[in-house]
Amino acid sequence: MTFEEIISKLKGQFGESIITSVDEMASPKAIMIDSGNLLKVMKYLHSSEGLYFDSLSCITGLDNGAESNSMEVIYNLYSIPYNHHLMVKVIVNRENPSIDSLESVWKTADWQEREVYDLLGILFNNHPDLRRILLPADWEGHPLRKDYEHQEYYRGIKVAE
């Protein structure tokens, strides 16, 4: 299925406004959707004949900085039987970043969402076990945020810069 056909199926199912922007230069090609539509769109992409994105390859978080007051959550999807790829992006508010968990759709989202939470502080609503995965539980802050301030000491040990 081509990128254009995927867009057509989504618009046919959810209406013309479901996709807020398209990036055909991205690799894989990307669509932007409103964060409030994430769960229903992803369930559709996962379970619909001809689409069947059975693999959530990666979840990435991106801090756009204080000027934009936004962060992005970027999902890379792959359909093993149909051999097609899609990137889905959503924007979340930087001051209170939260979005629905996709762990109920793809079990691999469990650890991937925990990583994004750990490094950027984005909360995943209804995640079954949202806690740090890379850093100690008592670590202060989220290191990939642009406003992150490095701790000078952690448990009495000087932190390398």
Tab-separated table of N, CA and C in Angstrom:
chain	number	residue	atom	x	y	z
A	1	MET	N	0.843	-1.174	0.000
A	1	MET	CA	0.000	0.000	0.000
A	1	MET	C	0.893	1.244	0.000
A	2	THR	N	0.568	2.204	-0.808
A	2	THR	CA	1.364	3.422	-0.903
A	2	THR	C	1.015	4.377	0.239
A	3	PHE	N	1.854	5.355	0.427
A	3	PHE	CA	1.632	6.389	1.435
A	3	PHE	C	0.311	7.107	1.171
A	4	GLU	N	0.052	7.414	-0.073
A	4	GLU	CA	-1.187	8.100	-0.443
A	4	GLU	C	-2.416	7.248	-0.130
A	5	GLU	N	-2.304	5.942	-0.345
A	5	GLU	CA	-3.416	5.039	-0.033
A	5	GLU	C	-3.657	4.940	1.481
A	6	ILE	N	-2.589	4.966	2.250
A	6	ILE	CA	-2.723	4.953	3.708
A	6	ILE	C	-3.451	6.218	4.167
A	7	ILE	N	-3.045	7.370	3.639
A	7	ILE	CA	-3.706	8.634	3.974
A	7	ILE	C	-5.174	8.582	3.579
A	8	SER	N	-5.470	8.059	2.401
A	8	SER	CA	-6.843	7.954	1.924
A	8	SER	C	-7.698	7.076	2.845
A	9	LYS	N	-7.134	5.953	3.296
A	9	LYS	CA	-7.870	5.078	4.216
A	9	LYS	C	-8.149	5.781	5.538
A	10	LEU	N	-7.163	6.499	6.061
A	10	LEU	CA	-7.355	7.212	7.327
A	10	LEU	C	-8.422	8.295	7.196
A	11	LYS	N	-8.357	9.064	6.118
A	11	LYS	CA	-9.351	10.118	5.907
A	11	LYS	C	-10.739	9.535	5.668
A	12	GLY	N	-10.812	8.397	4.997
A	12	GLY	CA	-12.088	7.733	4.773
A	12	GLY	C	-12.708	7.240	6.071
A	13	GLN	N	-11.881	6.800	6.981
A	13	GLN	CA	-12.357	6.279	8.264
A	13	GLN	C	-12.683	7.392	9.259
A	14	PHE	N	-11.847	8.442	9.309
A	14	PHE	CA	-11.956	9.448	10.372
A	14	PHE	C	-12.292	10.860	9.891
A	15	GLY	N	-12.314	11.082	8.591
A	15	GLY	CA	-12.590	12.414	8.063
A	15	GLY	C	-11.329	13.126	7.614
A	16	GLU	N	-11.520	14.151	6.799
A	16	GLU	CA	-10.408	14.886	6.186
A	16	GLU	C	-9.465	15.529	7.210
A	17	SER	N	-10.006	15.950	8.355
A	17	SER	CA	-9.205	16.706	9.319
A	17	SER	C	-8.359	15.828	10.242
A	18	ILE	N	-8.427	14.510	10.095
A	18	ILE	CA	-7.684	13.616	10.998
A	18	ILE	C	-6.175	13.832	10.885
A	19	ILE	N	-5.697	14.147	9.698
A	19	ILE	CA	-4.261	14.377	9.478
A	19	ILE	C	-4.039	15.877	9.411
A	20	THR	N	-3.223	16.394	10.335
A	20	THR	CA	-2.996	17.842	10.385
A	20	THR	C	-1.857	18.289	9.474
A	21	SER	N	-0.929	17.384	9.175
A	21	SER	CA	0.129	17.693	8.206
A	21	SER	C	0.777	16.398	7.730
A	22	VAL	N	1.498	16.514	6.623
A	22	VAL	CA	2.162	15.385	5.984
A	22	VAL	C	3.600	15.794	5.683
A	23	ASP	N	4.526	14.868	5.898
A	23	ASP	CA	5.921	15.112	5.548
A	23	ASP	C	6.407	13.965	4.669
A	24	GLU	N	6.397	14.202	3.367
A	24	GLU	CA	6.817	13.166	2.422
A	24	GLU	C	8.334	13.063	2.310
A	25	MET	N	9.058	14.020	2.903
A	25	MET	CA	10.520	13.979	2.870
A	25	MET	C	11.085	13.165	4.037
A	26	ALA	N	10.263	12.889	5.037
A	26	ALA	CA	10.710	12.095	6.184
A	26	ALA	C	10.948	10.654	5.736
A	27	SER	N	11.720	9.947	6.531
A	27	SER	CA	11.965	8.544	6.223
A	27	SER	C	11.757	7.725	7.489
A	28	PRO	N	10.648	6.968	7.553
A	28	PRO	CA	9.611	6.812	6.535
A	28	PRO	C	8.728	8.054	6.460
A	29	LYS	N	7.899	8.113	5.433
A	29	LYS	CA	7.001	9.249	5.258
A	29	LYS	C	6.119	9.383	6.490
A	30	ALA	N	5.793	10.634	6.824
A	30	ALA	CA	5.166	10.912	8.117
A	30	ALA	C	3.850	11.655	7.996
A	31	ILE	N	2.990	11.380	8.966
A	31	ILE	CA	1.772	12.160	9.145
A	31	ILE	C	1.768	12.716	10.563
A	32	MET	N	1.125	13.854	10.727
A	32	MET	CA	0.935	14.460	12.042
A	32	MET	C	-0.549	14.378	12.343
A	33	ILE	N	-0.877	13.925	13.560
A	33	ILE	CA	-2.265	13.887	13.986
A	33	ILE	C	-2.382	14.579	15.344
A	34	ASP	N	-3.587	14.954	15.706
A	34	ASP	CA	-3.842	15.551	17.004
A	34	ASP	C	-3.666	14.483	18.080
A	35	SER	N	-3.057	14.850	19.190
A	35	SER	CA	-2.776	13.864	20.238
A	35	SER	C	-4.043	13.214	20.789
A	36	GLY	N	-5.167	13.902	20.767
A	36	GLY	CA	-6.426	13.340	21.237
A	36	GLY	C	-6.948	12.211	20.374
A	37	ASN	N	-6.460	12.106	19.156
A	37	ASN	CA	-6.893	11.045	18.231
A	37	ASN	C	-5.922	9.866	18.180
A	38	LEU	N	-4.851	9.940	18.944
A	38	LEU	CA	-3.778	8.954	18.818
A	38	LEU	C	-4.253	7.515	18.984
A	39	LEU	N	-4.916	7.211	20.069
A	39	LEU	CA	-5.260	5.824	20.357
A	39	LEU	C	-6.179	5.227	19.287
A	40	LYS	N	-7.210	5.960	18.881
A	40	LYS	CA	-8.127	5.390	17.883
A	40	LYS	C	-7.468	5.235	16.511
A	41	VAL	N	-6.608	6.170	16.135
A	41	VAL	CA	-5.913	6.063	14.850
A	41	VAL	C	-4.934	4.879	14.879
A	42	MET	N	-4.196	4.745	15.972
A	42	MET	CA	-3.220	3.666	16.050
A	42	MET	C	-3.899	2.299	16.109
A	43	LYS	N	-5.019	2.184	16.800
A	43	LYS	CA	-5.767	0.920	16.802
A	43	LYS	C	-6.211	0.574	15.382
A	44	TYR	N	-6.654	1.580	14.645
A	44	TYR	CA	-7.080	1.364	13.262
A	44	TYR	C	-5.903	0.925	12.387
A	45	LEU	N	-4.765	1.600	12.526
A	45	LEU	CA	-3.581	1.232	11.743
A	45	LEU	C	-3.110	-0.182	12.072
A	46	HIS	N	-3.274	-0.578	13.300
A	46	HIS	CA	-2.836	-1.902	13.730
A	46	HIS	C	-3.752	-3.016	13.239
A	47	SER	N	-5.052	-2.773	13.229
A	47	SER	CA	-5.989	-3.876	13.023
A	47	SER	C	-6.678	-3.912	11.661
A	48	SER	N	-6.486	-2.904	10.832
A	48	SER	CA	-7.220	-2.847	9.562
A	48	SER	C	-6.542	-3.664	8.460
A	49	GLU	N	-7.375	-4.406	7.747
A	49	GLU	CA	-6.893	-5.196	6.609
A	49	GLU	C	-6.230	-4.268	5.590
A	50	GLY	N	-5.110	-4.701	5.087
A	50	GLY	CA	-4.377	-3.905	4.112
A	50	GLY	C	-3.365	-2.975	4.761
A	51	LEU	N	-3.598	-2.599	5.991
A	51	LEU	CA	-2.649	-1.771	6.736
A	51	LEU	C	-1.825	-2.671	7.649
A	52	TYR	N	-2.465	-3.238	8.615
A	52	TYR	CA	-1.904	-4.145	9.604
A	52	TYR	C	-0.466	-3.803	9.988
A	53	PHE	N	-0.318	-2.643	10.638
A	53	PHE	CA	0.981	-2.263	11.181
A	53	PHE	C	1.173	-3.051	12.469
A	54	ASP	N	1.748	-4.230	12.326
A	54	ASP	CA	1.887	-5.131	13.456
A	54	ASP	C	3.136	-4.875	14.288
A	55	SER	N	4.001	-3.978	13.856
A	55	SER	CA	5.237	-3.712	14.579
A	55	SER	C	5.381	-2.225	14.889
A	56	LEU	N	5.501	-1.931	16.160
A	56	LEU	CA	5.868	-0.584	16.610
A	56	LEU	C	7.377	-0.611	16.783
A	57	SER	N	8.079	-0.127	15.781
A	57	SER	CA	9.533	-0.242	15.754
A	57	SER	C	10.217	0.651	16.768
A	58	CYS	N	9.665	1.852	16.955
A	58	CYS	CA	10.360	2.828	17.783
A	58	CYS	C	9.401	3.924	18.224
A	59	ILE	N	9.600	4.404	19.441
A	59	ILE	CA	8.942	5.627	19.913
A	59	ILE	C	10.054	6.589	20.289
A	60	THR	N	9.980	7.795	19.778
A	60	THR	CA	10.981	8.814	20.047
A	60	THR	C	10.297	10.040	20.616
A	61	GLY	N	10.933	10.675	21.563
A	61	GLY	CA	10.454	11.944	22.083
A	61	GLY	C	11.391	13.049	21.660
A	62	LEU	N	10.852	14.238	21.494
A	62	LEU	CA	11.640	15.381	21.046
A	62	LEU	C	11.177	16.628	21.771
A	63	ASP	N	12.101	17.332	22.386
A	63	ASP	CA	11.791	18.590	23.053
A	63	ASP	C	12.027	19.726	22.066
A	64	ASN	N	10.967	20.428	21.713
A	64	ASN	CA	11.078	21.543	20.765
A	64	ASN	C	11.519	22.835	21.429
A	65	GLY	N	11.690	22.833	22.740
A	65	GLY	CA	12.186	23.999	23.448
A	65	GLY	C	11.087	24.885	24.006
A	66	ALA	N	11.500	25.765	24.904
A	66	ALA	CA	10.557	26.645	25.602
A	66	ALA	C	9.865	27.615	24.650
A	67	GLU	N	10.544	28.014	23.582
A	67	GLU	CA	9.954	28.979	22.641
A	67	GLU	C	8.672	28.439	22.025
A	68	SER	N	8.663	27.172	21.692
A	68	SER	CA	7.485	26.582	21.057
A	68	SER	C	6.509	26.010	22.088
A	69	ASN	N	6.983	25.841	23.323
A	69	ASN	CA	6.197	25.251	24.406
A	69	ASN	C	5.601	23.899	23.994
A	70	SER	N	6.361	23.123	23.214
A	70	SER	CA	5.842	21.836	22.768
A	70	SER	C	6.927	20.767	22.755
A	71	MET	N	6.448	19.542	22.779
A	71	MET	CA	7.288	18.374	22.600
A	71	MET	C	6.590	17.502	21.562
A	72	GLU	N	7.333	16.603	20.968
A	72	GLU	CA	6.753	15.679	19.998
A	72	GLU	C	6.970	14.254	20.473
A	73	VAL	N	6.005	13.409	20.149
A	73	VAL	CA	6.176	11.971	20.306
A	73	VAL	C	6.041	11.398	18.898
A	74	ILE	N	7.034	10.618	18.502
A	74	ILE	CA	7.134	10.132	17.127
A	74	ILE	C	7.143	8.608	17.153
A	75	TYR	N	6.234	8.031	16.381
A	75	TYR	CA	6.067	6.578	16.339
A	75	TYR	C	6.452	6.073	14.952
A	76	ASN	N	7.311	5.065	14.904
A	76	ASN	CA	7.669	4.415	13.647
A	76	ASN	C	6.987	3.053	13.597
A	77	LEU	N	6.130	2.887	12.595
A	77	LEU	CA	5.347	1.669	12.437
A	77	LEU	C	5.829	0.893	11.216
A	78	TYR	N	5.678	-0.430	11.300
A	78	TYR	CA	6.048	-1.296	10.186
A	78	TYR	C	5.035	-2.417	10.084
A	79	SER	N	4.654	-2.746	8.883
A	79	SER	CA	3.796	-3.895	8.630
A	79	SER	C	4.658	-5.008	8.049
A	80	ILE	N	4.855	-6.061	8.822
A	80	ILE	CA	5.676	-7.177	8.351
A	80	ILE	C	5.038	-7.865	7.147
A	81	PRO	N	3.741	-8.224	7.193
A	81	PRO	CA	3.183	-8.938	6.035
A	81	PRO	C	3.060	-8.084	4.779
A	82	TYR	N	2.850	-6.791	4.928
A	82	TYR	CA	2.661	-5.929	3.759
A	82	TYR	C	3.905	-5.113	3.401
A	83	ASN	N	4.924	-5.154	4.253
A	83	ASN	CA	6.192	-4.470	4.017
A	83	ASN	C	6.020	-2.978	3.727
A	84	HIS	N	5.252	-2.297	4.581
A	84	HIS	CA	5.213	-0.842	4.464
A	84	HIS	C	5.451	-0.189	5.821
A	85	HIS	N	5.942	1.039	5.746
A	85	HIS	CA	6.362	1.804	6.919
A	85	HIS	C	5.532	3.082	7.006
A	86	LEU	N	5.421	3.613	8.225
A	86	LEU	CA	4.748	4.888	8.435
A	86	LEU	C	5.267	5.504	9.720
A	87	MET	N	5.485	6.813	9.683
A	87	MET	CA	5.822	7.568	10.878
A	87	MET	C	4.597	8.395	11.260
A	88	VAL	N	4.225	8.328	12.539
A	88	VAL	CA	3.097	9.104	13.052
A	88	VAL	C	3.638	10.020	14.138
A	89	LYS	N	3.339	11.318	14.005
A	89	LYS	CA	3.819	12.306	14.973
A	89	LYS	C	2.645	12.980	15.670
A	90	VAL	N	2.859	13.303	16.941
A	90	VAL	CA	1.892	14.088	17.702
A	90	VAL	C	2.644	15.143	18.504
A	91	ILE	N	1.975	16.246	18.755
A	91	ILE	CA	2.523	17.340	19.562
A	91	ILE	C	1.862	17.293	20.930
A	92	VAL	N	2.667	17.463	21.988
A	92	VAL	CA	2.135	17.573	23.348
A	92	VAL	C	2.648	18.868	23.967
A	93	ASN	N	1.888	19.372	24.911
A	93	ASN	CA	2.260	20.598	25.618
A	93	ASN	C	3.499	20.338	26.463
A	94	ARG	N	4.467	21.211	26.393
A	94	ARG	CA	5.737	21.027	27.097
A	94	ARG	C	5.600	21.186	28.604
A	95	GLU	N	4.665	22.007	29.050
A	95	GLU	CA	4.503	22.261	30.483
A	95	GLU	C	3.861	21.084	31.207
A	96	ASN	N	2.991	20.371	30.543
A	96	ASN	CA	2.311	19.222	31.133
A	96	ASN	C	2.215	18.127	30.069
A	97	PRO	N	3.355	17.556	29.672
A	97	PRO	CA	3.340	16.619	28.546
A	97	PRO	C	2.724	15.268	28.913
A	98	SER	N	1.610	14.951	28.277
A	98	SER	CA	1.005	13.637	28.485
A	98	SER	C	0.260	13.217	27.229
A	99	ILE	N	0.160	11.922	27.069
A	99	ILE	CA	-0.478	11.339	25.893
A	99	ILE	C	-0.928	9.927	26.266
A	100	ASP	N	-1.870	9.380	25.531
A	100	ASP	CA	-2.339	8.025	25.818
A	100	ASP	C	-1.255	6.998	25.523
A	101	SER	N	-1.184	5.994	26.374
A	101	SER	CA	-0.263	4.878	26.160
A	101	SER	C	-0.773	3.998	25.026
A	102	LEU	N	0.156	3.435	24.281
A	102	LEU	CA	-0.190	2.483	23.223
A	102	LEU	C	0.158	1.054	23.614
A	103	GLU	N	0.448	0.830	24.886
A	103	GLU	CA	0.820	-0.494	25.366
A	103	GLU	C	-0.298	-1.501	25.143
A	104	SER	N	-1.548	-1.055	25.132
A	104	SER	CA	-2.666	-1.967	24.898
A	104	SER	C	-2.749	-2.413	23.432
A	105	VAL	N	-2.087	-1.683	22.542
A	105	VAL	CA	-2.084	-2.022	21.118
A	105	VAL	C	-0.831	-2.826	20.766
A	106	TRP	N	0.315	-2.327	21.163
A	106	TRP	CA	1.598	-3.001	20.938
A	106	TRP	C	2.290	-3.168	22.279
A	107	LYS	N	2.577	-4.369	22.668
A	107	LYS	CA	3.240	-4.626	23.962
A	107	LYS	C	4.637	-3.997	24.005
A	108	THR	N	5.273	-3.836	22.866
A	108	THR	CA	6.605	-3.219	22.837
A	108	THR	C	6.567	-1.762	23.280
A	109	ALA	N	5.398	-1.148	23.277
A	109	ALA	CA	5.286	0.239	23.736
A	109	ALA	C	5.630	0.361	25.219
A	110	ASP	N	5.496	-0.721	25.963
A	110	ASP	CA	5.762	-0.702	27.400
A	110	ASP	C	7.134	-0.090	27.687
A	111	TRP	N	8.185	-0.717	27.218
A	111	TRP	CA	9.532	-0.237	27.503
A	111	TRP	C	9.864	1.033	26.735
A	112	GLN	N	9.360	1.169	25.521
A	112	GLN	CA	9.657	2.362	24.727
A	112	GLN	C	9.050	3.607	25.369
A	113	GLU	N	7.830	3.519	25.869
A	113	GLU	CA	7.210	4.662	26.557
A	113	GLU	C	7.940	4.974	27.850
A	114	ARG	N	8.390	3.952	28.542
A	114	ARG	CA	9.155	4.190	29.772
A	114	ARG	C	10.447	4.938	29.473
A	115	GLU	N	11.088	4.639	28.358
A	115	GLU	CA	12.317	5.337	27.986
A	115	GLU	C	12.042	6.813	27.698
A	116	VAL	N	10.983	7.093	26.945
A	116	VAL	CA	10.628	8.484	26.637
A	116	VAL	C	10.254	9.226	27.919
A	117	TYR	N	9.516	8.560	28.797
A	117	TYR	CA	9.182	9.167	30.092
A	117	TYR	C	10.455	9.472	30.883
A	118	ASP	N	11.348	8.510	30.969
A	118	ASP	CA	12.569	8.646	31.748
A	118	ASP	C	13.425	9.817	31.265
A	119	LEU	N	13.599	9.928	29.962
A	119	LEU	CA	14.524	10.923	29.419
A	119	LEU	C	13.900	12.281	29.141
A	120	LEU	N	12.560	12.331	28.933
A	120	LEU	CA	11.911	13.607	28.606
A	120	LEU	C	10.779	13.997	29.556
A	121	GLY	N	10.314	13.071	30.371
A	121	GLY	CA	9.248	13.394	31.316
A	121	GLY	C	7.855	13.414	30.712
A	122	ILE	N	7.678	12.824	29.542
A	122	ILE	CA	6.347	12.756	28.931
A	122	ILE	C	5.586	11.618	29.594
A	123	LEU	N	4.397	11.918	30.116
A	123	LEU	CA	3.575	10.917	30.787
A	123	LEU	C	2.716	10.174	29.774
A	124	PHE	N	2.592	8.878	29.953
A	124	PHE	CA	1.768	8.046	29.074
A	124	PHE	C	0.580	7.545	29.884
A	125	ASN	N	-0.581	8.152	29.640
A	125	ASN	CA	-1.799	7.832	30.381
A	125	ASN	C	-2.165	6.371	30.212
A	126	ASN	N	-2.525	5.723	31.310
A	126	ASN	CA	-2.947	4.317	31.361
A	126	ASN	C	-1.815	3.322	31.097
A	127	HIS	N	-0.571	3.785	31.194
A	127	HIS	CA	0.545	2.850	31.091
A	127	HIS	C	0.532	1.962	32.342
A	128	PRO	N	0.743	0.658	32.196
A	128	PRO	CA	0.628	-0.234	33.355
A	128	PRO	C	1.756	-0.133	34.380
A	129	ASP	N	2.893	0.462	34.015
A	129	ASP	CA	4.034	0.479	34.934
A	129	ASP	C	4.994	1.607	34.560
A	130	LEU	N	4.509	2.830	34.558
A	130	LEU	CA	5.334	3.952	34.105
A	130	LEU	C	6.313	4.366	35.205
A	131	ARG	N	7.539	3.933	35.045
A	131	ARG	CA	8.619	4.302	35.955
A	131	ARG	C	9.905	4.352	35.149
A	132	ARG	N	10.926	4.924	35.743
A	132	ARG	CA	12.202	5.047	35.047
A	132	ARG	C	12.717	3.673	34.618
A	133	ILE	N	13.425	3.678	33.486
A	133	ILE	CA	13.964	2.422	32.965
A	133	ILE	C	15.482	2.494	32.753
A	134	LEU	N	16.020	3.688	32.531
A	134	LEU	CA	17.459	3.843	32.295
A	134	LEU	C	18.179	4.477	33.481
A	135	LEU	N	17.520	5.387	34.149
A	135	LEU	CA	18.124	6.117	35.260
A	135	LEU	C	17.586	5.600	36.589
A	136	PRO	N	18.312	5.842	37.667
A	136	PRO	CA	17.809	5.426	38.981
A	136	PRO	C	16.482	6.110	39.306
A	137	ALA	N	15.666	5.449	40.100
A	137	ALA	CA	14.328	5.962	40.432
A	137	ALA	C	14.377	7.336	41.075
A	138	ASP	N	15.444	7.658	41.794
A	138	ASP	CA	15.525	8.941	42.492
A	138	ASP	C	16.327	10.004	41.721
A	139	TRP	N	16.580	9.770	40.437
A	139	TRP	CA	17.300	10.750	39.621
A	139	TRP	C	16.453	12.005	39.468
A	140	GLU	N	17.085	13.148	39.494
A	140	GLU	CA	16.365	14.420	39.379
A	140	GLU	C	16.338	14.881	37.929
A	141	GLY	N	15.144	15.135	37.417
A	141	GLY	CA	14.983	15.688	36.082
A	141	GLY	C	14.995	14.645	34.974
A	142	HIS	N	14.929	15.177	33.772
A	142	HIS	CA	14.847	14.344	32.561
A	142	HIS	C	15.911	14.849	31.583
A	143	PRO	N	16.997	14.096	31.398
A	143	PRO	CA	18.194	14.580	30.715
A	143	PRO	C	18.058	15.038	29.262
A	144	LEU	N	17.032	14.635	28.529
A	144	LEU	CA	16.921	15.085	27.139
A	144	LEU	C	16.060	16.333	26.972
A	145	ARG	N	15.587	16.879	28.070
A	145	ARG	CA	14.864	18.148	27.989
A	145	ARG	C	15.884	19.271	27.798
A	146	LYS	N	15.527	20.240	26.995
A	146	LYS	CA	16.465	21.328	26.701
A	146	LYS	C	16.773	22.183	27.921
A	147	ASP	N	15.885	22.182	28.919
A	147	ASP	CA	16.119	22.970	30.126
A	147	ASP	C	16.690	22.127	31.269
A	148	TYR	N	17.154	20.933	30.965
A	148	TYR	CA	17.693	20.041	31.997
A	148	TYR	C	18.947	20.637	32.613
A	149	GLU	N	19.012	20.605	33.938
A	149	GLU	CA	20.202	21.053	34.662
A	149	GLU	C	20.857	19.820	35.280
A	150	HIS	N	22.108	19.602	34.917
A	150	HIS	CA	22.837	18.436	35.412
A	150	HIS	C	23.007	18.515	36.920
A	151	GLN	N	22.809	17.381	37.561
A	151	GLN	CA	23.080	17.292	38.987
A	151	GLN	C	24.585	17.358	39.185
A	152	GLU	N	25.018	18.081	40.212
A	152	GLU	CA	26.443	18.125	40.496
A	152	GLU	C	26.882	16.841	41.206
A	153	TYR	N	25.995	16.357	42.086
A	153	TYR	CA	26.281	15.135	42.827
A	153	TYR	C	25.062	14.224	42.805
A	154	TYR	N	25.316	12.927	42.809
A	154	TYR	CA	24.255	11.933	42.960
A	154	TYR	C	24.698	10.975	44.049
A	155	ARG	N	23.941	10.952	45.148
A	155	ARG	CA	24.268	10.108	46.297
A	155	ARG	C	25.701	10.295	46.769
A	156	GLY	N	26.133	11.562	46.802
A	156	GLY	CA	27.464	11.895	47.309
A	156	GLY	C	28.597	11.694	46.333
A	157	ILE	N	28.276	11.256	45.121
A	157	ILE	CA	29.326	11.026	44.117
A	157	ILE	C	29.211	12.110	43.052
A	158	LYS	N	30.350	12.714	42.709
A	158	LYS	CA	30.347	13.757	41.689
A	158	LYS	C	29.937	13.150	40.344
A	159	VAL	N	28.989	13.820	39.704
A	159	VAL	CA	28.493	13.370	38.406
A	159	VAL	C	29.377	13.965	37.314
A	160	ALA	N	29.869	13.130	36.415
A	160	ALA	CA	30.710	13.599	35.300
A	160	ALA	C	29.877	14.474	34.378
A	161	GLU	N	30.512	15.459	33.811
A	161	GLU	CA	29.828	16.348	32.863
A	161	GLU	C	30.255	16.084	31.457
